[in-house]
């Protein structure tokens, strides 16, 4: 089976009807894979909202509909841009893109949630990542009317932007009959972000194009080889997400600084990127204290991610959980991308683990500086874990958080 293979096959999709909705991961036109039988699909209301937005804005029904998921990263943080190993899951929150042939000469993109219109004729559109996706698409895109909507929380570090970009690229695949390899689609969307000054790695987009249901996606960000790693059943392995809702205005600058620091250390060590570094090289090099810490994180995090995959495959969830906690500590102390709110959640989760409540591990996920933490726990421990984390958060910050459980879904698909 091709991992994260191209999922657009068969005849061009016709207008969307409810019974044509397939779970991402189930190739259209094929019987659903029994393993994926209960793989969740985008909620009907999101699909309906997308179609209604297209119709109300452009007066046209959808000819093509595509979905792409958000993600949480289980482990392997701040290493993708150093060619490292990451282990995200795509989550059951989706961006939807619907499109129809346009009557005019330009392609117009309407973001329903932002109530914003962009046109490929319109200079401001040239500066958005969406326009860059269209510009970079490797086939002639005929004039299209496109509407986008998403239920991936925005600004929470759950890759809402990547989801929208991948959904857009996927609807362009359907409209042009130009099928991209999921790796190339991810790369295209990553470059679209670079075009608008966001120097992200490839993890978010790659998870959105290539994840498989009920699996984590092991990505080697140097070779871009992926492997689906089956997750334990939900009763043994539930992923709870807690959005700190901390303002992340500094995140883009701090992210770029981290990326630059890694590039500088790699240059100093005379290697292409930090993936090639090991502990001895770092110990021997004369690095500034900050650079040493950043590099130590990257080297150790790659090792943790490699071991985390092994532990998942071996079913050693206690060891897997320890790696999650260790990853958080490293991001807090060495990479300095955590914040007190994330630490409070992880500390509370650690106490629950020590008290035998059924917590496996916890850490910040994504770029950090706010955003979300994840707590992995046994299915039966979700309610108590959520209750205790909420209590710890309210007592520390006087405001509520609303933990929610996510499921691991497949990557982008045409519906
Ligand atoms: C953001 C970026 C990713 C990755 C993570 C940190 O989500 O978009 O490429 O670098 O931060 O692991």
Short mmCIF file of C-alpha atoms and ligand atoms in Angstrom, two decimals:
data_model
loop_
_atom_site.label_atom_id
_atom_site.label_comp_id
_atom_site.label_asym_id
_atom_site.label_seq_id
_atom_site.Cartn_x
_atom_site.Cartn_y
_atom_site.Cartn_z
CA UNK A 1 0.00 0.00 0.00
CA UNK A 2 1.32 3.43 -0.81
CA UNK A 3 1.70 5.37 2.38
CA UNK A 4 -0.40 8.49 2.37
CA UNK A 5 -0.97 7.71 -1.30
CA UNK A 6 -2.82 9.91 -3.71
CA UNK A 7 -6.41 9.69 -2.75
CA UNK A 8 -7.98 11.31 -5.77
CA UNK A 9 -9.01 8.64 -8.19
CA UNK A 10 -11.82 7.71 -10.52
CA UNK A 11 -14.05 10.13 -12.33
CA UNK A 12 -14.14 13.79 -11.53
CA UNK A 13 -16.36 14.30 -8.47
CA UNK A 14 -19.79 15.69 -9.29
CA UNK A 15 -21.78 18.08 -7.17
CA UNK A 16 -21.57 17.15 -3.55
CA UNK A 17 -24.37 15.13 -2.09
CA UNK A 18 -24.43 13.88 1.44
CA UNK A 19 -23.99 10.23 0.48
CA UNK A 20 -20.77 11.06 -1.38
CA UNK A 21 -18.99 12.07 1.80
CA UNK A 22 -16.23 9.60 2.50
CA UNK A 23 -13.86 9.53 5.37
CA UNK A 24 -10.47 10.99 4.56
CA UNK A 25 -8.31 7.98 3.98
CA UNK A 26 -10.98 6.02 2.11
CA UNK A 27 -10.23 6.52 -1.57
CA UNK A 28 -13.32 7.72 -3.42
CA UNK A 29 -14.79 5.01 -5.56
CA UNK A 30 -13.44 2.21 -3.40
CA UNK A 31 -15.18 0.19 -0.74
CA UNK A 32 -14.27 1.56 2.66
CA UNK A 33 -11.34 -0.19 4.24
CA UNK A 34 -12.83 -2.20 7.14
CA UNK A 35 -9.95 -0.98 9.31
CA UNK A 36 -11.01 2.58 8.56
CA UNK A 37 -14.70 1.90 8.90
CA UNK A 38 -15.23 4.27 11.75
CA UNK A 39 -12.67 6.81 10.60
CA UNK A 40 -14.46 10.10 11.14
CA UNK A 41 -15.21 12.47 8.27
CA UNK A 42 -15.69 16.25 8.39
CA UNK A 43 -18.91 17.09 10.23
CA UNK A 44 -21.84 17.61 7.96
CA UNK A 45 -22.41 21.15 9.16
CA UNK A 46 -18.90 22.16 8.04
CA UNK A 47 -19.47 20.63 4.61
CA UNK A 48 -22.85 22.32 4.35
CA UNK A 49 -21.40 25.66 5.50
CA UNK A 50 -18.75 25.49 2.79
CA UNK A 51 -21.29 24.77 0.06
CA UNK A 52 -23.68 27.42 1.34
CA UNK A 53 -20.85 29.98 1.45
CA UNK A 54 -19.93 29.27 -2.17
CA UNK A 55 -23.54 29.51 -3.28
CA UNK A 56 -24.30 32.71 -1.39
CA UNK A 57 -21.10 34.47 -2.44
CA UNK A 58 -20.83 33.31 -6.05
CA UNK A 59 -24.33 32.00 -6.78
CA UNK A 60 -22.96 28.65 -7.85
CA UNK A 61 -23.11 25.11 -6.46
CA UNK A 62 -19.93 23.23 -5.59
CA UNK A 63 -18.42 21.17 -8.38
CA UNK A 64 -15.53 19.96 -6.23
CA UNK A 65 -15.13 19.62 -2.46
CA UNK A 66 -11.97 18.78 -0.56
CA UNK A 67 -11.07 18.45 3.11
CA UNK A 68 -7.80 18.55 5.03
CA UNK A 69 -7.27 18.01 8.76
CA UNK A 70 -5.46 19.93 11.50
CA UNK A 71 -2.83 18.12 13.56
CA UNK A 72 -1.28 17.65 16.94
CA UNK A 73 2.28 16.52 17.21
CA UNK A 74 2.79 13.63 19.65
CA UNK A 75 6.55 14.16 19.83
CA UNK A 76 9.44 15.52 17.76
CA UNK A 77 9.03 19.25 18.37
CA UNK A 78 11.04 22.00 16.74
CA UNK A 79 13.11 19.52 14.78
CA UNK A 80 11.39 19.39 11.38
CA UNK A 81 13.29 22.41 10.07
CA UNK A 82 16.53 20.69 11.13
CA UNK A 83 15.73 17.57 9.11
CA UNK A 84 14.58 15.73 12.24
CA UNK A 85 12.05 13.06 13.16
CA UNK A 86 8.47 14.00 14.01
CA UNK A 87 5.36 12.04 14.97
CA UNK A 88 2.14 14.00 14.41
CA UNK A 89 -1.43 12.77 14.16
CA UNK A 90 -4.00 14.40 11.91
CA UNK A 91 -7.03 15.28 14.04
CA UNK A 92 -10.76 15.25 13.47
CA UNK A 93 -10.98 18.98 12.83
CA UNK A 94 -11.04 19.98 9.18
CA UNK A 95 -10.69 22.75 6.68
CA UNK A 96 -13.04 22.49 3.71
CA UNK A 97 -12.50 23.91 0.25
CA UNK A 98 -15.29 23.95 -2.32
CA UNK A 99 -14.88 25.16 -5.89
CA UNK A 100 -16.78 25.69 -9.12
CA UNK A 101 -15.78 27.00 -12.55
CA UNK A 102 -15.86 30.81 -12.53
CA UNK A 103 -17.60 32.91 -15.16
CA UNK A 104 -15.04 35.72 -15.04
CA UNK A 105 -11.33 35.60 -15.90
CA UNK A 106 -9.95 35.43 -12.34
CA UNK A 107 -9.89 32.86 -9.57
CA UNK A 108 -11.55 34.18 -6.47
CA UNK A 109 -11.16 32.73 -2.99
CA UNK A 110 -13.71 33.53 -0.31
CA UNK A 111 -12.74 32.76 3.30
CA UNK A 112 -16.14 32.25 4.88
CA UNK A 113 -14.93 32.40 8.49
CA UNK A 114 -13.02 35.65 7.96
CA UNK A 115 -15.56 37.08 5.51
CA UNK A 116 -12.64 37.92 3.24
CA UNK A 117 -12.40 37.74 -0.54
CA UNK A 118 -9.21 37.47 -2.55
CA UNK A 119 -8.79 37.40 -6.27
CA UNK A 120 -5.85 36.32 -8.39
CA UNK A 121 -6.45 39.56 -10.31
CA UNK A 122 -6.18 41.59 -7.18
CA UNK A 123 -2.68 42.66 -6.05
CA UNK A 124 -3.35 42.16 -2.30
CA UNK A 125 -4.04 38.50 -2.99
CA UNK A 126 -0.48 38.15 -4.21
CA UNK A 127 0.70 38.47 -0.64
CA UNK A 128 -1.43 35.74 0.94
CA UNK A 129 -0.43 32.10 1.41
CA UNK A 130 -3.63 31.06 -0.38
CA UNK A 131 -2.68 33.06 -3.46
CA UNK A 132 0.77 31.50 -3.24
CA UNK A 133 -0.75 27.99 -3.25
CA UNK A 134 -2.61 28.84 -6.45
CA UNK A 135 0.43 30.49 -8.00
CA UNK A 136 2.67 27.55 -7.16
CA UNK A 137 0.21 24.87 -8.28
CA UNK A 138 2.04 22.96 -11.03
CA UNK A 139 -0.79 23.01 -13.59
CA UNK A 140 -2.83 25.72 -15.24
CA UNK A 141 -5.62 26.57 -12.85
CA UNK A 142 -8.72 27.62 -14.80
CA UNK A 143 -10.69 30.52 -13.32
CA UNK A 144 -12.44 29.14 -10.24
CA UNK A 145 -14.76 30.40 -7.55
CA UNK A 146 -13.59 28.89 -4.26
CA UNK A 147 -14.95 29.06 -0.72
CA UNK A 148 -13.09 27.96 2.39
CA UNK A 149 -14.18 27.22 5.92
CA UNK A 150 -12.63 25.37 8.82
CA UNK A 151 -13.37 23.99 12.25
CA UNK A 152 -9.69 23.77 13.21
CA UNK A 153 -9.33 26.29 16.05
CA UNK A 154 -7.34 29.27 14.74
CA UNK A 155 -4.20 30.56 16.45
CA UNK A 156 -4.07 27.53 18.73
CA UNK A 157 -1.08 25.76 17.22
CA UNK A 158 -3.25 23.05 15.64
CA UNK A 159 -2.16 23.91 12.09
CA UNK A 160 -5.28 25.69 10.97
CA UNK A 161 -3.35 27.48 8.21
CA UNK A 162 -1.78 24.30 6.88
CA UNK A 163 -5.21 22.63 6.85
CA UNK A 164 -6.71 25.43 4.75
CA UNK A 165 -3.78 25.49 2.35
CA UNK A 166 -3.83 21.72 1.87
CA UNK A 167 -7.61 21.75 1.41
CA UNK A 168 -7.17 24.45 -1.24
CA UNK A 169 -4.39 22.53 -3.01
CA UNK A 170 -6.57 19.41 -2.92
CA UNK A 171 -9.55 21.13 -4.47
CA UNK A 172 -7.20 22.45 -7.19
CA UNK A 173 -6.11 18.85 -7.83
CA UNK A 174 -9.74 17.88 -8.34
CA UNK A 175 -10.51 20.88 -10.56
CA UNK A 176 -7.44 20.47 -12.77
CA UNK A 177 -7.11 16.67 -12.74
CA UNK A 178 -3.47 17.21 -11.76
CA UNK A 179 -2.74 14.78 -8.93
CA UNK A 180 0.20 15.60 -6.71
CA UNK A 181 2.19 13.23 -4.59
CA UNK A 182 1.20 14.00 -0.97
CA UNK A 183 4.82 14.89 -0.26
CA UNK A 184 4.89 17.40 -3.11
CA UNK A 185 1.55 18.87 -2.07
CA UNK A 186 2.91 19.33 1.45
CA UNK A 187 6.06 20.96 0.10
CA UNK A 188 4.04 23.28 -2.14
CA UNK A 189 2.01 24.48 0.86
CA UNK A 190 5.13 24.86 2.99
CA UNK A 191 6.70 27.05 0.30
CA UNK A 192 3.50 29.08 0.10
CA UNK A 193 3.98 29.88 3.82
CA UNK A 194 7.62 30.79 3.16
CA UNK A 195 6.40 33.13 0.41
CA UNK A 196 4.53 35.13 3.03
CA UNK A 197 7.41 35.20 5.51
CA UNK A 198 6.54 32.24 7.76
CA UNK A 199 9.65 30.01 7.78
CA UNK A 200 7.84 26.85 8.95
CA UNK A 201 8.97 23.26 8.54
CA UNK A 202 7.06 20.64 6.58
CA UNK A 203 5.45 18.72 9.45
CA UNK A 204 2.04 20.40 9.55
CA UNK A 205 1.33 20.13 5.84
CA UNK A 206 2.75 16.65 5.58
CA UNK A 207 0.49 15.44 8.38
CA UNK A 208 -2.45 17.08 6.59
CA UNK A 209 -1.70 15.34 3.27
CA UNK A 210 -0.45 11.95 4.41
CA UNK A 211 -1.77 10.84 7.79
CA UNK A 212 -3.68 7.58 8.04
CA UNK A 213 -6.69 6.93 10.28
CA UNK A 214 -5.95 5.61 13.76
CA UNK A 215 -2.22 6.06 13.18
CA UNK A 216 0.47 8.56 13.96
CA UNK A 217 2.64 9.58 11.02
CA UNK A 218 6.35 9.12 11.49
CA UNK A 219 8.08 11.62 9.21
CA UNK A 220 11.77 11.77 8.55
CA UNK A 221 12.04 15.44 7.63
CA UNK A 222 15.40 14.92 5.97
CA UNK A 223 14.48 12.14 3.53
CA UNK A 224 10.73 12.98 3.61
CA UNK A 225 9.99 9.27 4.01
CA UNK A 226 6.85 8.61 6.07
CA UNK A 227 5.49 5.61 7.91
CA UNK A 228 2.10 5.14 9.53
CA UNK A 229 2.46 3.96 13.13
CA UNK A 230 -0.77 2.35 14.41
CA UNK A 231 -1.99 3.78 17.69
CA UNK A 232 -3.32 1.65 20.54
CA UNK A 233 -7.13 1.42 20.71
CA UNK A 234 -8.95 4.46 22.16
CA UNK A 235 -9.61 2.72 25.48
CA UNK A 236 -5.84 2.55 26.00
CA UNK A 237 -4.79 5.76 24.30
CA UNK A 238 -6.87 8.94 24.28
CA UNK A 239 -5.40 12.28 23.22
CA UNK A 240 -6.80 15.23 25.17
CA UNK A 241 -6.05 18.72 23.83
CA UNK A 242 -6.05 21.77 26.07
CA UNK A 243 -5.92 25.18 24.41
CA UNK A 244 -4.29 27.72 26.73
CA UNK A 245 -5.59 30.58 24.55
CA UNK A 246 -2.41 32.47 25.37
CA UNK A 247 -1.76 35.32 22.96
CA UNK A 248 0.92 34.17 20.52
CA UNK A 249 1.91 37.43 18.88
CA UNK A 250 5.61 36.87 19.58
CA UNK A 251 5.55 33.33 18.24
CA UNK A 252 6.50 34.09 14.63
CA UNK A 253 9.58 36.09 15.59
CA UNK A 254 10.68 33.65 18.29
CA UNK A 255 10.13 30.75 15.88
CA UNK A 256 12.30 32.38 13.23
CA UNK A 257 15.00 32.98 15.86
CA UNK A 258 15.00 29.30 16.86
CA UNK A 259 15.24 28.25 13.25
CA UNK A 260 18.09 30.66 12.62
CA UNK A 261 19.95 29.46 15.73
CA UNK A 262 19.78 25.86 14.46
CA UNK A 263 21.05 26.91 11.03
CA UNK A 264 23.94 28.79 12.64
CA UNK A 265 24.98 25.83 14.77
CA UNK A 266 24.81 23.54 11.72
CA UNK A 267 27.01 25.97 9.79
CA UNK A 268 29.47 26.09 12.66
CA UNK A 269 29.58 22.28 12.81
CA UNK A 270 29.93 22.21 9.02
CA UNK A 271 26.90 19.95 8.52
CA UNK A 272 23.83 20.45 6.33
CA UNK A 273 21.46 20.53 9.28
CA UNK A 274 21.29 19.48 12.92
CA UNK A 275 19.93 16.05 12.06
CA UNK A 276 23.52 15.09 11.36
CA UNK A 277 24.72 16.29 14.76
CA UNK A 278 25.33 14.10 17.79
CA UNK A 279 26.04 14.78 21.42
CA UNK A 280 29.81 14.45 21.05
CA UNK A 281 29.93 16.99 18.21
CA UNK A 282 28.02 19.47 20.33
CA UNK A 283 30.13 18.87 23.42
CA UNK A 284 33.31 19.45 21.43
CA UNK A 285 32.20 22.56 19.55
CA UNK A 286 32.71 25.98 21.01
CA UNK A 287 29.13 27.16 20.98
CA UNK A 288 27.45 29.95 22.86
CA UNK A 289 25.39 28.76 25.81
CA UNK A 290 22.14 29.46 23.99
CA UNK A 291 23.24 27.70 20.83
CA UNK A 292 24.45 24.71 22.85
CA UNK A 293 21.07 24.39 24.54
CA UNK A 294 19.14 24.62 21.28
CA UNK A 295 21.34 21.98 19.67
CA UNK A 296 21.11 19.68 22.71
CA UNK A 297 17.35 19.82 22.46
CA UNK A 298 17.35 18.91 18.78
CA UNK A 299 19.72 15.97 19.15
CA UNK A 300 17.90 14.55 22.18
CA UNK A 301 14.44 15.16 20.70
CA UNK A 302 15.30 13.18 17.58
CA UNK A 303 16.43 10.35 19.78
CA UNK A 304 13.26 10.55 21.89
CA UNK A 305 11.08 10.48 18.79
CA UNK A 306 12.87 7.42 17.44
CA UNK A 307 12.34 5.69 20.78
CA UNK A 308 8.73 6.87 21.04
CA UNK A 309 7.91 5.07 17.78
CA UNK A 310 9.58 1.94 19.14
CA UNK A 311 7.65 2.16 22.40
CA UNK A 312 4.35 2.60 20.59
CA UNK A 313 5.08 -0.40 18.42
CA UNK A 314 6.09 -2.41 21.45
CA UNK A 315 3.02 -1.27 23.40
CA UNK A 316 5.16 0.16 26.20
CA UNK A 317 2.95 3.15 26.92
CA UNK A 318 4.62 3.99 30.24
CA UNK A 319 7.96 4.48 28.46
CA UNK A 320 6.20 6.38 25.66
CA UNK A 321 4.67 8.71 28.27
CA UNK A 322 8.02 9.32 29.94
CA UNK A 323 9.38 10.46 26.58
CA UNK A 324 6.52 12.96 26.24
CA UNK A 325 7.27 14.48 29.63
CA UNK A 326 10.99 14.59 28.83
CA UNK A 327 10.25 16.32 25.53
CA UNK A 328 8.27 18.99 27.35
CA UNK A 329 11.04 19.57 29.86
CA UNK A 330 13.54 19.99 27.07
CA UNK A 331 11.32 22.45 25.21
CA UNK A 332 10.84 24.40 28.43
CA UNK A 333 14.44 24.47 29.64
CA UNK A 334 16.67 24.08 26.59
CA UNK A 335 14.58 25.36 23.72
CA UNK A 336 12.63 27.93 25.78
CA UNK A 337 9.41 27.79 23.81
CA UNK A 338 6.99 26.85 26.58
CA UNK A 339 5.07 29.24 28.83
CA UNK A 340 3.71 29.05 32.40
CA UNK A 341 0.23 28.04 31.25
CA UNK A 342 1.55 25.06 29.28
CA UNK A 343 3.81 24.10 32.19
CA UNK A 344 0.88 24.20 34.62
CA UNK A 345 -1.04 21.74 32.47
CA UNK A 346 1.91 19.40 32.06
CA UNK A 347 2.71 19.55 35.80
CA UNK A 348 -0.89 18.71 36.64
CA UNK A 349 -0.78 15.79 34.21
CA UNK A 350 2.45 14.55 35.78
CA UNK A 351 0.82 14.54 39.22
CA UNK A 352 -2.10 12.57 37.79
CA UNK A 353 0.28 10.07 36.26
CA UNK A 354 2.09 9.70 39.61
CA UNK A 355 -1.27 9.25 41.40
CA UNK A 356 -2.16 6.38 39.06
CA UNK A 357 -5.11 8.17 37.49
CA UNK A 358 -4.35 6.73 34.04
CA UNK A 359 -2.31 9.54 32.50
CA UNK A 360 0.39 8.27 30.15
CA UNK A 361 2.23 11.47 29.23
CA UNK A 362 1.83 15.17 28.44
CA UNK A 363 3.62 17.98 26.68
CA UNK A 364 3.16 21.18 24.76
CA UNK A 365 2.46 20.56 21.08
CA UNK A 366 3.32 22.67 18.05
CA UNK A 367 5.44 25.80 18.03
CA UNK A 368 4.67 26.74 21.66
CA UNK A 369 4.68 30.23 23.20
CA UNK A 370 1.07 29.42 24.13
CA UNK A 371 -1.15 27.28 21.98
CA UNK A 372 -2.07 23.79 23.09
CA UNK A 373 -0.85 21.07 25.40
CA UNK A 374 -1.75 17.42 24.93
CA UNK A 375 -2.35 14.88 27.64
CA UNK A 376 -2.34 11.24 26.55
CA UNK A 377 -4.30 9.02 28.92
CA UNK A 378 -6.34 5.82 29.08
CA UNK A 379 -9.81 6.22 27.65
CA UNK A 380 -11.40 5.67 31.04
CA UNK A 381 -9.30 8.45 32.57
CA UNK A 382 -10.38 11.24 30.20
CA UNK A 383 -13.13 12.72 32.39
CA UNK A 384 -11.07 12.78 35.60
CA UNK A 385 -8.00 14.08 33.76
CA UNK A 386 -9.97 16.89 32.15
CA UNK A 387 -11.58 17.77 35.47
CA UNK A 388 -8.28 17.95 37.34
CA UNK A 389 -6.49 19.89 34.61
CA UNK A 390 -9.31 22.42 34.49
CA UNK A 391 -9.18 22.79 38.26
CA UNK A 392 -5.39 23.30 38.23
CA UNK A 393 -5.67 25.87 35.45
CA UNK A 394 -8.51 27.84 37.07
CA UNK A 395 -6.70 27.91 40.37
CA UNK A 396 -3.50 29.21 38.72
CA UNK A 397 -4.93 31.68 36.22
CA UNK A 398 -8.53 32.35 37.28
CA UNK A 399 -9.92 31.37 33.90
CA UNK A 400 -11.31 28.23 32.34
CA UNK A 401 -9.87 25.89 29.74
CA UNK A 402 -12.00 23.43 27.79
CA UNK A 403 -10.15 20.14 27.19
CA UNK A 404 -11.34 18.11 24.21
CA UNK A 405 -10.49 14.67 22.87
CA UNK A 406 -9.22 14.30 19.31
CA UNK A 407 -9.16 11.22 17.11
CA UNK A 408 -6.45 10.34 14.60
CA UNK A 409 -7.85 10.66 11.08
CA UNK A 410 -6.52 10.30 7.55
CA UNK A 411 -5.05 13.04 5.38
CA UNK A 412 -6.59 15.30 2.77
CA UNK A 413 -9.24 13.93 0.45
CA UNK A 414 -11.68 14.93 -2.24
CA UNK A 415 -15.20 14.32 -0.97
C1 LIG B 1 5.04 24.92 13.79
C2 LIG B 1 5.66 24.76 12.42
C3 LIG B 1 6.16 23.33 12.21
C4 LIG B 1 7.06 22.88 13.36
C5 LIG B 1 6.40 23.18 14.71
C6 LIG B 1 7.31 22.90 15.86
O1 LIG B 1 3.88 24.15 13.89
O2 LIG B 1 4.73 25.08 11.42
O3 LIG B 1 6.83 23.24 10.98
O4 LIG B 1 8.31 23.48 13.27
O5 LIG B 1 5.96 24.51 14.80
O6 LIG B 1 7.62 21.55 15.92
#
